PDB file of C-alpha atoms in Angstrom:
ATOM      1  CA  ALA A  10      68.519  -9.334  92.612  1.00  0.00           C
ATOM      2  CA  CYS A  11      68.432  -7.488  89.397  1.00  0.00           C
ATOM      3  CA  ARG A  12      67.017  -3.874  89.638  1.00  0.00           C
ATOM      4  CA  GLY A  13      67.191  -2.967  86.099  1.00  0.00           C
ATOM      5  CA  ALA A  14      68.834  -3.860  82.613  1.00  0.00           C
ATOM      6  CA  ALA A  15      71.673  -1.632  82.333  1.00  0.00           C
ATOM      7  CA  LEU A  16      75.439  -2.877  82.782  1.00  0.00           C
ATOM      8  CA  ASP A  17      77.933  -1.034  84.447  1.00  0.00           C
ATOM      9  CA  GLN A  18      81.135  -0.892  82.494  1.00  0.00           C
ATOM     10  CA  GLY A  19      83.288   0.347  85.564  1.00  0.00           C
ATOM     11  CA  VAL A  20      84.480   3.529  83.812  1.00  0.00           C
ATOM     12  CA  PHE A  21      86.069   6.094  85.813  1.00  0.00           C
ATOM     13  CA  VAL A  22      84.703   9.602  85.523  1.00  0.00           C
ATOM     14  CA  GLU A  23      86.438  12.785  87.012  1.00  0.00           C
ATOM     15  CA  THR A  24      84.416  15.876  87.461  1.00  0.00           C
ATOM     16  CA  ASP A  25      84.618  19.041  89.370  1.00  0.00           C
ATOM     17  CA  SER A  26      81.082  20.399  88.859  1.00  0.00           C
ATOM     18  CA  GLY A  27      77.673  19.272  88.253  1.00  0.00           C
ATOM     19  CA  GLN A  28      74.918  18.318  90.767  1.00  0.00           C
ATOM     20  CA  PRO A  29      73.089  15.027  91.022  1.00  0.00           C
ATOM     21  CA  GLU A  30      69.465  14.795  89.848  1.00  0.00           C
ATOM     22  CA  PRO A  31      67.055  16.226  92.507  1.00  0.00           C
ATOM     23  CA  ALA A  32      64.982  12.990  92.489  1.00  0.00           C
ATOM     24  CA  SER A  33      67.896  10.456  92.422  1.00  0.00           C
ATOM     25  CA  PHE A  34      67.464   9.314  96.071  1.00  0.00           C
ATOM     26  CA  SER A  35      63.560   9.971  96.518  1.00  0.00           C
ATOM     27  CA  GLU A  36      62.572   6.409  96.759  1.00  0.00           C
ATOM     28  CA  TYR A  37      65.014   5.863  99.790  1.00  0.00           C
ATOM     29  CA  LEU A  38      63.544   8.754 101.950  1.00  0.00           C
ATOM     30  CA  HIS A  39      60.505   6.585 102.637  1.00  0.00           C
ATOM     31  CA  ILE A  40      62.117   3.733 104.437  1.00  0.00           C
ATOM     32  CA  PRO A  41      60.783   3.046 107.984  1.00  0.00           C
ATOM     33  CA  PRO A  42      62.743   4.587 111.064  1.00  0.00           C
ATOM     34  CA  ASN A  43      65.673   2.566 112.265  1.00  0.00           C
ATOM     35  CA  THR A  44      66.056   0.638 109.161  1.00  0.00           C
ATOM     36  CA  ALA A  45      68.970  -0.621 107.044  1.00  0.00           C
ATOM     37  CA  VAL A  46      68.564  -1.996 103.449  1.00  0.00           C
ATOM     38  CA  MET A  47      71.276  -3.421 101.331  1.00  0.00           C
ATOM     39  CA  PHE A  48      70.589  -4.188  97.686  1.00  0.00           C
ATOM     40  CA  ALA A  49      72.864  -6.497  95.433  1.00  0.00           C
ATOM     41  CA  CYS A  50      73.139  -3.708  92.964  1.00  0.00           C
ATOM     42  CA  SER A  51      72.254   0.140  92.398  1.00  0.00           C
ATOM     43  CA  PRO A  52      68.946   1.009  90.934  1.00  0.00           C
ATOM     44  CA  GLY A  53      68.670   0.431  87.050  1.00  0.00           C
ATOM     45  CA  TYR A  54      71.572  -1.948  87.055  1.00  0.00           C
ATOM     46  CA  GLY A  55      71.740  -5.760  86.931  1.00  0.00           C
ATOM     47  CA  ALA A  56      73.386  -8.164  89.345  1.00  0.00           C
ATOM     48  CA  PHE A  57      75.612 -10.813  88.217  1.00  0.00           C
ATOM     49  CA  LEU A  58      75.650 -14.590  88.932  1.00  0.00           C
ATOM     50  CA  ASN A  59      78.521 -16.929  88.409  1.00  0.00           C
ATOM     51  CA  PRO A  60      78.391 -20.814  88.375  1.00  0.00           C
ATOM     52  CA  ALA A  61      78.751 -20.728  92.194  1.00  0.00           C
ATOM     53  CA  GLY A  62      75.697 -18.183  92.524  1.00  0.00           C
ATOM     54  CA  SER A  63      75.503 -14.547  93.426  1.00  0.00           C
ATOM     55  CA  MET A  64      78.717 -12.523  93.782  1.00  0.00           C
ATOM     56  CA  PHE A  65      77.000 -10.370  96.249  1.00  0.00           C
ATOM     57  CA  LEU A  66      75.859 -13.251  98.557  1.00  0.00           C
ATOM     58  CA  GLN A  67      79.196 -15.135  98.082  1.00  0.00           C
ATOM     59  CA  ALA A  68      80.964 -11.881  99.591  1.00  0.00           C
ATOM     60  CA  LEU A  69      78.402 -11.650 102.322  1.00  0.00           C
ATOM     61  CA  LEU A  70      78.966 -15.197 103.415  1.00  0.00           C
ATOM     62  CA  VAL A  71      82.819 -14.709 103.379  1.00  0.00           C
ATOM     63  CA  MET A  72      82.307 -11.573 105.695  1.00  0.00           C
ATOM     64  CA  LEU A  73      79.951 -13.350 108.122  1.00  0.00           C
ATOM     65  CA  ALA A  74      82.441 -16.220 108.402  1.00  0.00           C
ATOM     66  CA  GLY A  75      85.356 -14.041 109.178  1.00  0.00           C
ATOM     67  CA  GLU A  76      86.142 -11.517 111.759  1.00  0.00           C
ATOM     68  CA  GLU A  77      84.170  -8.743 109.908  1.00  0.00           C
ATOM     69  CA  ARG A  78      80.864 -10.142 111.454  1.00  0.00           C
ATOM     70  CA  CYS A  79      81.986  -8.174 114.742  1.00  0.00           C
ATOM     71  CA  LEU A  80      81.786  -4.909 112.959  1.00  0.00           C
ATOM     72  CA  ALA A  81      78.801  -2.379 113.027  1.00  0.00           C
ATOM     73  CA  LEU A  82      76.502  -2.946 110.228  1.00  0.00           C
ATOM     74  CA  SER A  83      77.453   0.406 108.466  1.00  0.00           C
ATOM     75  CA  ARG A  84      81.025  -0.600 108.494  1.00  0.00           C
ATOM     76  CA  MET A  85      80.344  -4.243 107.302  1.00  0.00           C
ATOM     77  CA  ALA A  86      78.144  -2.810 104.336  1.00  0.00           C
ATOM     78  CA  THR A  87      80.971  -0.463 103.269  1.00  0.00           C
ATOM     79  CA  ARG A  88      83.444  -3.408 103.205  1.00  0.00           C
ATOM     80  CA  LEU A  89      80.799  -5.593 101.450  1.00  0.00           C
ATOM     81  CA  ASN A  90      80.519  -2.708  98.634  1.00  0.00           C
ATOM     82  CA  ALA A  91      84.255  -2.574  98.358  1.00  0.00           C
ATOM     83  CA  ALA A  92      84.612  -6.454  98.058  1.00  0.00           C
ATOM     84  CA  VAL A  93      81.946  -6.597  95.418  1.00  0.00           C
ATOM     85  CA  ALA A  94      82.945  -3.470  93.503  1.00  0.00           C
ATOM     86  CA  LEU A  95      86.645  -4.141  93.533  1.00  0.00           C
ATOM     87  CA  GLY A  96      86.802  -8.078  93.660  1.00  0.00           C
ATOM     88  CA  CYS A  97      84.042  -9.121  91.175  1.00  0.00           C
ATOM     89  CA  GLN A  98      83.888  -8.565  87.452  1.00  0.00           C
ATOM     90  CA  ALA A  99      81.840 -10.187  84.829  1.00  0.00           C
ATOM     91  CA  ARG A 100      83.473 -12.327  82.084  1.00  0.00           C
ATOM     92  CA  GLY A 101      82.055 -13.950  78.849  1.00  0.00           C
ATOM     93  CA  THR A 102      79.424 -11.824  77.154  1.00  0.00           C
ATOM     94  CA  TYR A 103      79.519  -9.137  79.752  1.00  0.00           C
ATOM     95  CA  GLU A 104      83.372  -9.081  80.174  1.00  0.00           C
ATOM     96  CA  GLY A 105      84.575  -6.074  82.348  1.00  0.00           C
ATOM     97  CA  CYS A 106      81.095  -5.015  83.551  1.00  0.00           C
ATOM     98  CA  LYS A 107      81.065  -4.440  87.296  1.00  0.00           C
ATOM     99  CA  GLN A 108      78.599  -4.595  90.044  1.00  0.00           C
ATOM    100  CA  MET A 109      78.150  -2.037  92.892  1.00  0.00           C
ATOM    101  CA  PRO A 110      75.851  -2.926  95.871  1.00  0.00           C
ATOM    102  CA  CYS A 111      73.671   0.017  97.329  1.00  0.00           C
ATOM    103  CA  PHE A 112      73.423   0.329 101.117  1.00  0.00           C
ATOM    104  CA  VAL A 113      70.551   2.684 102.418  1.00  0.00           C
ATOM    105  CA  THR A 114      70.138   3.470 106.183  1.00  0.00           C
ATOM    106  CA  ASN A 115      68.600   5.807 108.608  1.00  0.00           C
ATOM    107  CA  LEU A 116      70.026   4.150 111.642  1.00  0.00           C
ATOM    108  CA  LEU A 117      71.138   6.612 114.290  1.00  0.00           C
ATOM    109  CA  ARG A 118      73.381   4.135 116.167  1.00  0.00           C
ATOM    110  CA  ASP A 119      75.837   1.529 115.479  1.00  0.00           C
ATOM    111  CA  VAL A 120      74.332  -1.807 115.526  1.00  0.00           C
ATOM    112  CA  PHE A 121      76.193  -5.222 115.753  1.00  0.00           C
ATOM    113  CA  PRO A 122      73.661  -7.857 114.498  1.00  0.00           C
ATOM    114  CA  PHE A 123      76.169 -10.532 113.797  1.00  0.00           C
ATOM    115  CA  SER A 124      78.171 -10.672 116.881  1.00  0.00           C
ATOM    116  CA  THR A 125      77.975 -13.525 118.993  1.00  0.00           C
ATOM    117  CA  GLU A 126      77.270 -13.213 122.883  1.00  0.00           C
ATOM    118  CA  GLY A 127      80.711 -12.789 124.632  1.00  0.00           C
ATOM    119  CA  GLU A 128      82.527 -11.899 121.577  1.00  0.00           C
ATOM    120  CA  PRO A 129      84.594  -8.505 121.994  1.00  0.00           C
ATOM    121  CA  LEU A 130      83.138  -5.827 119.955  1.00  0.00           C
ATOM    122  CA  PRO A 131      85.589  -3.868 117.771  1.00  0.00           C
ATOM    123  CA  SER A 132      86.086  -0.076 118.666  1.00  0.00           C
ATOM    124  CA  MET A 133      88.108   2.642 117.105  1.00  0.00           C
ATOM    125  CA  ASP A 134      91.593   3.418 118.507  1.00  0.00           C
ATOM    126  CA  LYS A 135      93.006   6.861 118.498  1.00  0.00           C
ATOM    127  CA  ARG A 136      94.726   6.282 115.181  1.00  0.00           C
ATOM    128  CA  GLY A 137      91.571   5.563 113.511  1.00  0.00           C
ATOM    129  CA  GLY A 138      92.103   1.797 113.286  1.00  0.00           C
ATOM    130  CA  MET A 139      90.416  -1.105 115.022  1.00  0.00           C
ATOM    131  CA  GLU A 140      91.222  -2.483 118.498  1.00  0.00           C
ATOM    132  CA  GLU A 141      89.499  -5.141 120.510  1.00  0.00           C
ATOM    133  CA  GLU A 142      87.376  -3.907 123.246  1.00  0.00           C
ATOM    134  CA  GLU A 143      89.120  -6.037 125.807  1.00  0.00           C
ATOM    135  CA  GLU A 144      92.470  -4.461 124.971  1.00  0.00           C
ATOM    136  CA  ARG A 145      91.173  -1.039 125.293  1.00  0.00           C
ATOM    137  CA  GLN A 146      89.737  -1.667 128.870  1.00  0.00           C
ATOM    138  CA  LYS A 147      93.050  -3.158 130.128  1.00  0.00           C
ATOM    139  CA  PRO A 148      94.382  -0.906 133.115  1.00  0.00           C
ATOM    140  CA  THR A 149      97.693   0.880 132.529  1.00  0.00           C
ATOM    141  CA  ALA A 150     100.660   0.873 134.911  1.00  0.00           C
ATOM    142  CA  SER A 151     101.346   4.374 136.271  1.00  0.00           C
TER     143      SER A 151
END
């Protein structure tokens, strides 16, 4: 799961200028069409294990066991990023170091790979929140 030896200290940096390095994402431009790839950590950084195993895999399994499994893959990956980045922190020798997963995709449509057949898919309501597809399709009384 490690993609390097660097450790992320979780420091907040505020900037109003500066451009990313031109080649910073070049390795991701060559993924096959209609592909989604998720790494446990960003390039050049290490992923952490605790006695129960990989923090990334633990967070993924919690999501797949919960209602998040019904979400579109891109939305699920965003929530997984947040769960690992905000909910996991190293202790001991690497006290305070963080892990940030990396999600790369060139999908053009929402995909729902973990929804079971007959399970209502979530959709966006007018306020930007989630609502069940069944609720959205109920007829309204005039």
